[in-house]
PDB file of C-alpha atoms in Angstrom:
ATOM      1  CA  MET A   1      -3.388 -33.041  -1.319  1.00  0.00           C
ATOM      2  CA  GLU A   2      -5.691 -30.868  -3.456  1.00  0.00           C
ATOM      3  CA  PHE A   3      -6.527 -27.205  -4.223  1.00  0.00           C
ATOM      4  CA  ASN A   4      -9.073 -26.767  -1.453  1.00  0.00           C
ATOM      5  CA  ASN A   5      -9.496 -23.718   0.867  1.00  0.00           C
ATOM      6  CA  SER A   6      -7.154 -25.161   3.556  1.00  0.00           C
ATOM      7  CA  PHE A   7      -4.336 -25.675   1.033  1.00  0.00           C
ATOM      8  CA  LEU A   8      -4.916 -22.224  -0.523  1.00  0.00           C
ATOM      9  CA  GLU A   9      -4.675 -20.487   2.754  1.00  0.00           C
ATOM     10  CA  LYS A  10      -1.402 -22.286   3.691  1.00  0.00           C
ATOM     11  CA  PHE A  11       0.076 -21.897   0.145  1.00  0.00           C
ATOM     12  CA  GLN A  12      -0.729 -18.154  -0.075  1.00  0.00           C
ATOM     13  CA  LYS A  13       0.771 -17.525   3.415  1.00  0.00           C
ATOM     14  CA  GLU A  14       3.920 -19.455   2.678  1.00  0.00           C
ATOM     15  CA  ALA A  15       4.377 -17.877  -0.798  1.00  0.00           C
ATOM     16  CA  TYR A  16       4.011 -14.353   0.706  1.00  0.00           C
ATOM     17  CA  GLU A  17       6.101 -14.919   3.939  1.00  0.00           C
ATOM     18  CA  THR A  18       8.871 -16.523   1.750  1.00  0.00           C
ATOM     19  CA  ALA A  19       8.933 -13.438  -0.550  1.00  0.00           C
ATOM     20  CA  VAL A  20       9.086 -11.110   2.357  1.00  0.00           C
ATOM     21  CA  SER A  21      11.830 -12.958   4.118  1.00  0.00           C
ATOM     22  CA  LYS A  22      13.784 -12.827   0.839  1.00  0.00           C
ATOM     23  CA  GLY A  23      13.424  -9.026   0.510  1.00  0.00           C
ATOM     24  CA  TRP A  24      10.922  -8.968  -2.406  1.00  0.00           C
ATOM     25  CA  HIS A  25       8.659  -6.340  -0.756  1.00  0.00           C
ATOM     26  CA  GLU A  26      11.218  -3.882   0.503  1.00  0.00           C
ATOM     27  CA  SER A  27      10.730  -1.531  -2.404  1.00  0.00           C
ATOM     28  CA  ASP A  28       7.107  -2.064  -3.296  1.00  0.00           C
ATOM     29  CA  GLU A  29       5.432   1.073  -4.610  1.00  0.00           C
ATOM     30  CA  LEU A  30       2.673   1.951  -2.093  1.00  0.00           C
ATOM     31  CA  ASP A  31       0.030   4.563  -2.033  1.00  0.00           C
ATOM     32  CA  ALA A  32      -0.751   7.109   0.696  1.00  0.00           C
ATOM     33  CA  ASN A  33      -2.661   4.413   2.649  1.00  0.00           C
ATOM     34  CA  GLY A  34       0.206   1.915   2.506  1.00  0.00           C
ATOM     35  CA  HIS A  35      -1.388  -0.254  -0.118  1.00  0.00           C
ATOM     36  CA  PRO A  36       0.309  -1.471  -3.306  1.00  0.00           C
ATOM     37  CA  THR A  37      -0.332   1.009  -6.228  1.00  0.00           C
ATOM     38  CA  ALA A  38      -2.024  -0.028  -9.399  1.00  0.00           C
ATOM     39  CA  ARG A  39       1.350   0.129 -11.080  1.00  0.00           C
ATOM     40  CA  GLN A  40       2.860  -2.173  -8.535  1.00  0.00           C
ATOM     41  CA  LYS A  41       0.039  -4.670  -9.000  1.00  0.00           C
ATOM     42  CA  LEU A  42       0.505  -4.624 -12.890  1.00  0.00           C
ATOM     43  CA  ALA A  43       4.230  -5.158 -12.351  1.00  0.00           C
ATOM     44  CA  TRP A  44       3.412  -8.276 -10.253  1.00  0.00           C
ATOM     45  CA  LEU A  45       0.961  -9.548 -12.970  1.00  0.00           C
ATOM     46  CA  ALA A  46       3.685  -8.950 -15.545  1.00  0.00           C
ATOM     47  CA  LEU A  47       5.967 -11.372 -13.627  1.00  0.00           C
ATOM     48  CA  VAL A  48       3.180 -13.924 -13.645  1.00  0.00           C
ATOM     49  CA  THR A  49       3.068 -13.813 -17.411  1.00  0.00           C
ATOM     50  CA  ASP A  50       6.852 -14.016 -17.472  1.00  0.00           C
ATOM     51  CA  GLU A  51       6.585 -17.423 -15.705  1.00  0.00           C
ATOM     52  CA  LEU A  52       3.906 -18.604 -18.160  1.00  0.00           C
ATOM     53  CA  ASP A  53       6.175 -17.636 -21.025  1.00  0.00           C
ATOM     54  CA  GLU A  54       8.898 -19.771 -19.473  1.00  0.00           C
ATOM     55  CA  ALA A  55       6.423 -22.644 -19.226  1.00  0.00           C
ATOM     56  CA  VAL A  56       5.836 -22.345 -22.983  1.00  0.00           C
ATOM     57  CA  ILE A  57       9.464 -22.555 -23.743  1.00  0.00           C
ATOM     58  CA  GLU A  58       9.868 -25.609 -21.442  1.00  0.00           C
ATOM     59  CA  ARG A  59       6.899 -27.306 -23.206  1.00  0.00           C
ATOM     60  CA  ALA A  60       8.340 -26.480 -26.697  1.00  0.00           C
ATOM     61  CA  ASN A  61      11.550 -28.140 -25.597  1.00  0.00           C
ATOM     62  CA  GLY A  62       9.804 -31.189 -24.260  1.00  0.00           C
ATOM     63  CA  ARG A  63      10.863 -30.549 -20.717  1.00  0.00           C
ATOM     64  CA  PHE A  64       7.734 -31.423 -18.664  1.00  0.00           C
ATOM     65  CA  ASP A  65       9.183 -33.116 -15.614  1.00  0.00           C
ATOM     66  CA  THR A  66      11.191 -31.188 -13.098  1.00  0.00           C
ATOM     67  CA  TYR A  67      14.891 -31.124 -13.770  1.00  0.00           C
ATOM     68  CA  TYR A  68      17.654 -29.056 -12.029  1.00  0.00           C
ATOM     69  CA  ASP A  69      19.991 -26.497 -13.746  1.00  0.00           C
ATOM     70  CA  LEU A  70      23.661 -26.401 -12.953  1.00  0.00           C
ATOM     71  CA  LYS A  71      22.992 -24.213  -9.879  1.00  0.00           C
ATOM     72  CA  GLY A  72      20.406 -26.671  -8.488  1.00  0.00           C
ATOM     73  CA  LYS A  73      17.349 -24.605  -9.454  1.00  0.00           C
ATOM     74  CA  PRO A  74      14.300 -26.712 -10.241  1.00  0.00           C
ATOM     75  CA  CYS A  75      13.125 -26.120 -13.870  1.00  0.00           C
ATOM     76  CA  GLY A  76      10.571 -27.536 -16.224  1.00  0.00           C
ATOM     77  CA  PHE A  77       7.067 -27.120 -17.544  1.00  0.00           C
ATOM     78  CA  HIS A  78       5.317 -27.954 -14.236  1.00  0.00           C
ATOM     79  CA  THR A  79       7.827 -25.871 -12.248  1.00  0.00           C
ATOM     80  CA  GLU A  80       7.154 -22.747 -14.456  1.00  0.00           C
ATOM     81  CA  TYR A  81       3.401 -23.188 -13.833  1.00  0.00           C
ATOM     82  CA  ALA A  82       4.135 -23.518 -10.160  1.00  0.00           C
ATOM     83  CA  ASP A  83       6.174 -20.341 -10.238  1.00  0.00           C
ATOM     84  CA  ALA A  84       3.170 -18.466 -11.835  1.00  0.00           C
ATOM     85  CA  LEU A  85       0.902 -19.718  -9.003  1.00  0.00           C
ATOM     86  CA  ILE A  86       3.452 -18.798  -6.362  1.00  0.00           C
ATOM     87  CA  ARG A  87       3.607 -15.266  -7.773  1.00  0.00           C
ATOM     88  CA  ILE A  88      -0.144 -14.986  -7.544  1.00  0.00           C
ATOM     89  CA  GLY A  89      -0.083 -16.269  -3.971  1.00  0.00           C
ATOM     90  CA  ASP A  90       2.530 -13.767  -3.064  1.00  0.00           C
ATOM     91  CA  MET A  91       0.557 -10.822  -4.708  1.00  0.00           C
ATOM     92  CA  CYS A  92      -2.542 -11.782  -2.890  1.00  0.00           C
ATOM     93  CA  GLY A  93      -0.688 -11.781   0.383  1.00  0.00           C
ATOM     94  CA  ALA A  94       0.865  -8.455  -0.341  1.00  0.00           C
ATOM     95  CA  CYS A  95      -2.584  -6.976  -1.136  1.00  0.00           C
ATOM     96  CA  GLY A  96      -4.297  -8.590   1.747  1.00  0.00           C
ATOM     97  CA  TRP A  97      -6.506 -10.721  -0.446  1.00  0.00           C
ATOM     98  CA  LYS A  98      -7.300 -14.332   0.110  1.00  0.00           C
ATOM     99  CA  LEU A  99      -7.372 -16.917  -2.773  1.00  0.00           C
ATOM    100  CA  SER A 100      -9.686 -18.980  -0.654  1.00  0.00           C
ATOM    101  CA  ASP A 101     -12.246 -16.200  -0.555  1.00  0.00           C
ATOM    102  CA  CYS A 102     -13.006 -16.396  -4.249  1.00  0.00           C
ATOM    103  CA  SER A 103     -14.168 -19.500  -5.895  1.00  0.00           C
ATOM    104  CA  GLY A 104     -13.212 -18.766  -9.337  1.00  0.00           C
ATOM    105  CA  GLY A 105     -11.858 -22.238 -10.106  1.00  0.00           C
ATOM    106  CA  HIS A 106     -14.833 -23.963  -8.742  1.00  0.00           C
ATOM    107  CA  SER A 107     -17.452 -21.984 -10.634  1.00  0.00           C
ATOM    108  CA  GLY A 108     -15.979 -22.910 -13.968  1.00  0.00           C
ATOM    109  CA  ARG A 109     -15.406 -19.252 -14.790  1.00  0.00           C
ATOM    110  CA  ALA A 110     -12.168 -18.445 -16.361  1.00  0.00           C
ATOM    111  CA  VAL A 111     -10.592 -15.139 -16.930  1.00  0.00           C
ATOM    112  CA  SER A 112      -8.981 -14.139 -20.236  1.00  0.00           C
ATOM    113  CA  LEU A 113      -5.216 -14.093 -20.182  1.00  0.00           C
ATOM    114  CA  LYS A 114      -5.378 -10.886 -22.271  1.00  0.00           C
ATOM    115  CA  ARG A 115      -3.559  -7.995 -20.673  1.00  0.00           C
ATOM    116  CA  ASN A 116      -6.406  -5.507 -20.964  1.00  0.00           C
ATOM    117  CA  VAL A 117      -8.533  -7.560 -18.579  1.00  0.00           C
ATOM    118  CA  PHE A 118      -6.068  -7.195 -15.752  1.00  0.00           C
ATOM    119  CA  THR A 119      -5.345  -3.525 -16.655  1.00  0.00           C
ATOM    120  CA  GLU A 120      -8.896  -2.513 -16.397  1.00  0.00           C
ATOM    121  CA  ALA A 121      -9.562  -4.579 -13.234  1.00  0.00           C
ATOM    122  CA  ILE A 122      -6.453  -3.094 -11.522  1.00  0.00           C
ATOM    123  CA  ARG A 123      -7.198   0.538 -12.721  1.00  0.00           C
ATOM    124  CA  CYS A 124     -10.750   0.359 -11.454  1.00  0.00           C
ATOM    125  CA  GLY A 125      -9.488   0.599  -7.920  1.00  0.00           C
ATOM    126  CA  ASP A 126     -12.042  -1.787  -6.381  1.00  0.00           C
ATOM    127  CA  GLN A 127     -10.257  -4.248  -4.281  1.00  0.00           C
ATOM    128  CA  LYS A 128     -12.978  -6.862  -4.433  1.00  0.00           C
ATOM    129  CA  THR A 129     -12.974  -6.723  -8.293  1.00  0.00           C
ATOM    130  CA  GLN A 130      -9.189  -6.868  -8.345  1.00  0.00           C
ATOM    131  CA  SER A 131      -8.972  -9.791  -5.928  1.00  0.00           C
ATOM    132  CA  GLU A 132     -11.664 -11.702  -7.831  1.00  0.00           C
ATOM    133  CA  VAL A 133      -9.818 -11.212 -11.166  1.00  0.00           C
ATOM    134  CA  VAL A 134      -6.516 -12.337  -9.711  1.00  0.00           C
ATOM    135  CA  SER A 135      -8.165 -15.366  -8.056  1.00  0.00           C
ATOM    136  CA  GLN A 136      -9.736 -16.212 -11.434  1.00  0.00           C
ATOM    137  CA  LEU A 137      -6.318 -15.914 -12.989  1.00  0.00           C
ATOM    138  CA  PHE A 138      -4.992 -18.454 -10.433  1.00  0.00           C
ATOM    139  CA  TRP A 139      -7.795 -20.980 -11.375  1.00  0.00           C
ATOM    140  CA  THR A 140      -7.435 -20.235 -15.083  1.00  0.00           C
ATOM    141  CA  ILE A 141      -3.776 -21.121 -14.804  1.00  0.00           C
ATOM    142  CA  VAL A 142      -4.678 -24.397 -12.972  1.00  0.00           C
ATOM    143  CA  PHE A 143      -7.245 -25.146 -15.697  1.00  0.00           C
ATOM    144  CA  GLU A 144      -4.995 -24.424 -18.510  1.00  0.00           C
ATOM    145  CA  TRP A 145      -2.306 -26.649 -16.923  1.00  0.00           C
ATOM    146  CA  ARG A 146      -4.884 -29.428 -16.617  1.00  0.00           C
ATOM    147  CA  LEU A 147      -5.809 -29.001 -20.333  1.00  0.00           C
ATOM    148  CA  SER A 148      -2.164 -29.441 -21.283  1.00  0.00           C
ATOM    149  CA  GLN A 149      -1.933 -32.832 -19.650  1.00  0.00           C
ATOM    150  CA  ILE A 150      -2.745 -36.267 -21.121  1.00  0.00           C
ATOM    151  CA  TYR A 151      -3.779 -37.534 -17.760  1.00  0.00           C
ATOM    152  CA  PRO A 152      -4.800 -34.303 -15.836  1.00  0.00           C
ATOM    153  CA  THR A 153      -4.166 -35.037 -12.180  1.00  0.00           C
ATOM    154  CA  GLU A 154      -2.873 -32.283  -9.946  1.00  0.00           C
ATOM    155  CA  CYS A 155      -0.138 -34.456  -8.486  1.00  0.00           C
ATOM    156  CA  ALA A 156       2.621 -33.200 -10.903  1.00  0.00           C
ATOM    157  CA  LEU A 157       1.603 -29.509 -10.322  1.00  0.00           C
ATOM    158  CA  LEU A 158       1.315 -29.853  -6.524  1.00  0.00           C
ATOM    159  CA  SER A 159       4.628 -31.690  -6.400  1.00  0.00           C
ATOM    160  CA  ALA A 160       6.171 -28.883  -8.473  1.00  0.00           C
ATOM    161  CA  LEU A 161       4.734 -26.412  -6.049  1.00  0.00           C
ATOM    162  CA  ASP A 162       6.278 -28.209  -3.110  1.00  0.00           C
ATOM    163  CA  VAL A 163       9.713 -28.495  -4.865  1.00  0.00           C
ATOM    164  CA  LYS A 164       9.725 -24.780  -5.935  1.00  0.00           C
ATOM    165  CA  MET A 165       8.464 -23.339  -2.620  1.00  0.00           C
ATOM    166  CA  ALA A 166      11.130 -25.373  -0.732  1.00  0.00           C
ATOM    167  CA  TYR A 167      13.813 -24.162  -3.131  1.00  0.00           C
ATOM    168  CA  ASN A 168      12.630 -20.578  -2.734  1.00  0.00           C
ATOM    169  CA  LYS A 169      13.218 -20.724   1.040  1.00  0.00           C
ATOM    170  CA  THR A 170      16.940 -21.692   0.362  1.00  0.00           C
ATOM    171  CA  ARG A 171      17.677 -18.728  -1.928  1.00  0.00           C
ATOM    172  CA  SER A 172      19.584 -15.736  -0.998  1.00  0.00           C
ATOM    173  CA  HIS A 173      18.269 -12.247  -0.337  1.00  0.00           C
ATOM    174  CA  ARG A 174      16.491 -11.009  -3.615  1.00  0.00           C
ATOM    175  CA  HIS A 175      18.149 -14.096  -5.308  1.00  0.00           C
ATOM    176  CA  GLY A 176      21.549 -12.411  -5.205  1.00  0.00           C
ATOM    177  CA  GLY A 177      20.476  -8.894  -6.068  1.00  0.00           C
ATOM    178  CA  LYS A 178      17.786  -9.290  -8.700  1.00  0.00           C
ATOM    179  CA  LEU A 179      15.413  -6.402  -9.146  1.00  0.00           C
ATOM    180  CA  ALA A 180      12.249  -8.488  -9.748  1.00  0.00           C
TER     181      ALA A 180
END
C-alpha cells in the first residue's frame, strides 16, 4: 500500500465518514451557504497541530512504535502522525475537498507549518487555495515523518493509520462526550 490517489480517496472518505458517525460534525459552525466557516476550519487545523505536538512528546519519550494505553487506545509517535493525517482527511471531507485533487506531495512543495500560512489561506475565502494549502499540509506531514526515520519507508505510518482508523470506529459517540 502507498499514498496514491486511490488510497487517498478511500482514506479521506473513511476518515470523514467515521467522524460523522461518531458525532464530530453535529455542531460544526457553518456559514449561510452551509459550508464550514473560516473559524471552523482554523479550529480543525488547530486540532491537527495538537496531534503533531503529541507526536513530539512521544518522540521525546522514545515511544516510536505503537503501544496501547490502559484503555486500549493506540499511542506512539507513528500513531500521533497518523492522527494528524486523519484529522486532515476528515477536514477535507467536511469541506468537500479531495486530497487526491492536489499533488502537493508529489511536486516536492511543502507548506510552512507556521500558523500564519494557514490563517491567511483560510481567511482569503478561496476554496481552491484553501484545499491546496491543506493538501500541502498533508504532504508536508508525510515528508516530515519520513525525515524523522532512519529507514524512511511508509510501512510504519500506513500501519499506524490502519490501526488508528480501526480503533476510531470502535469509539463511543464523541469519544464519551468530548468537545473536540
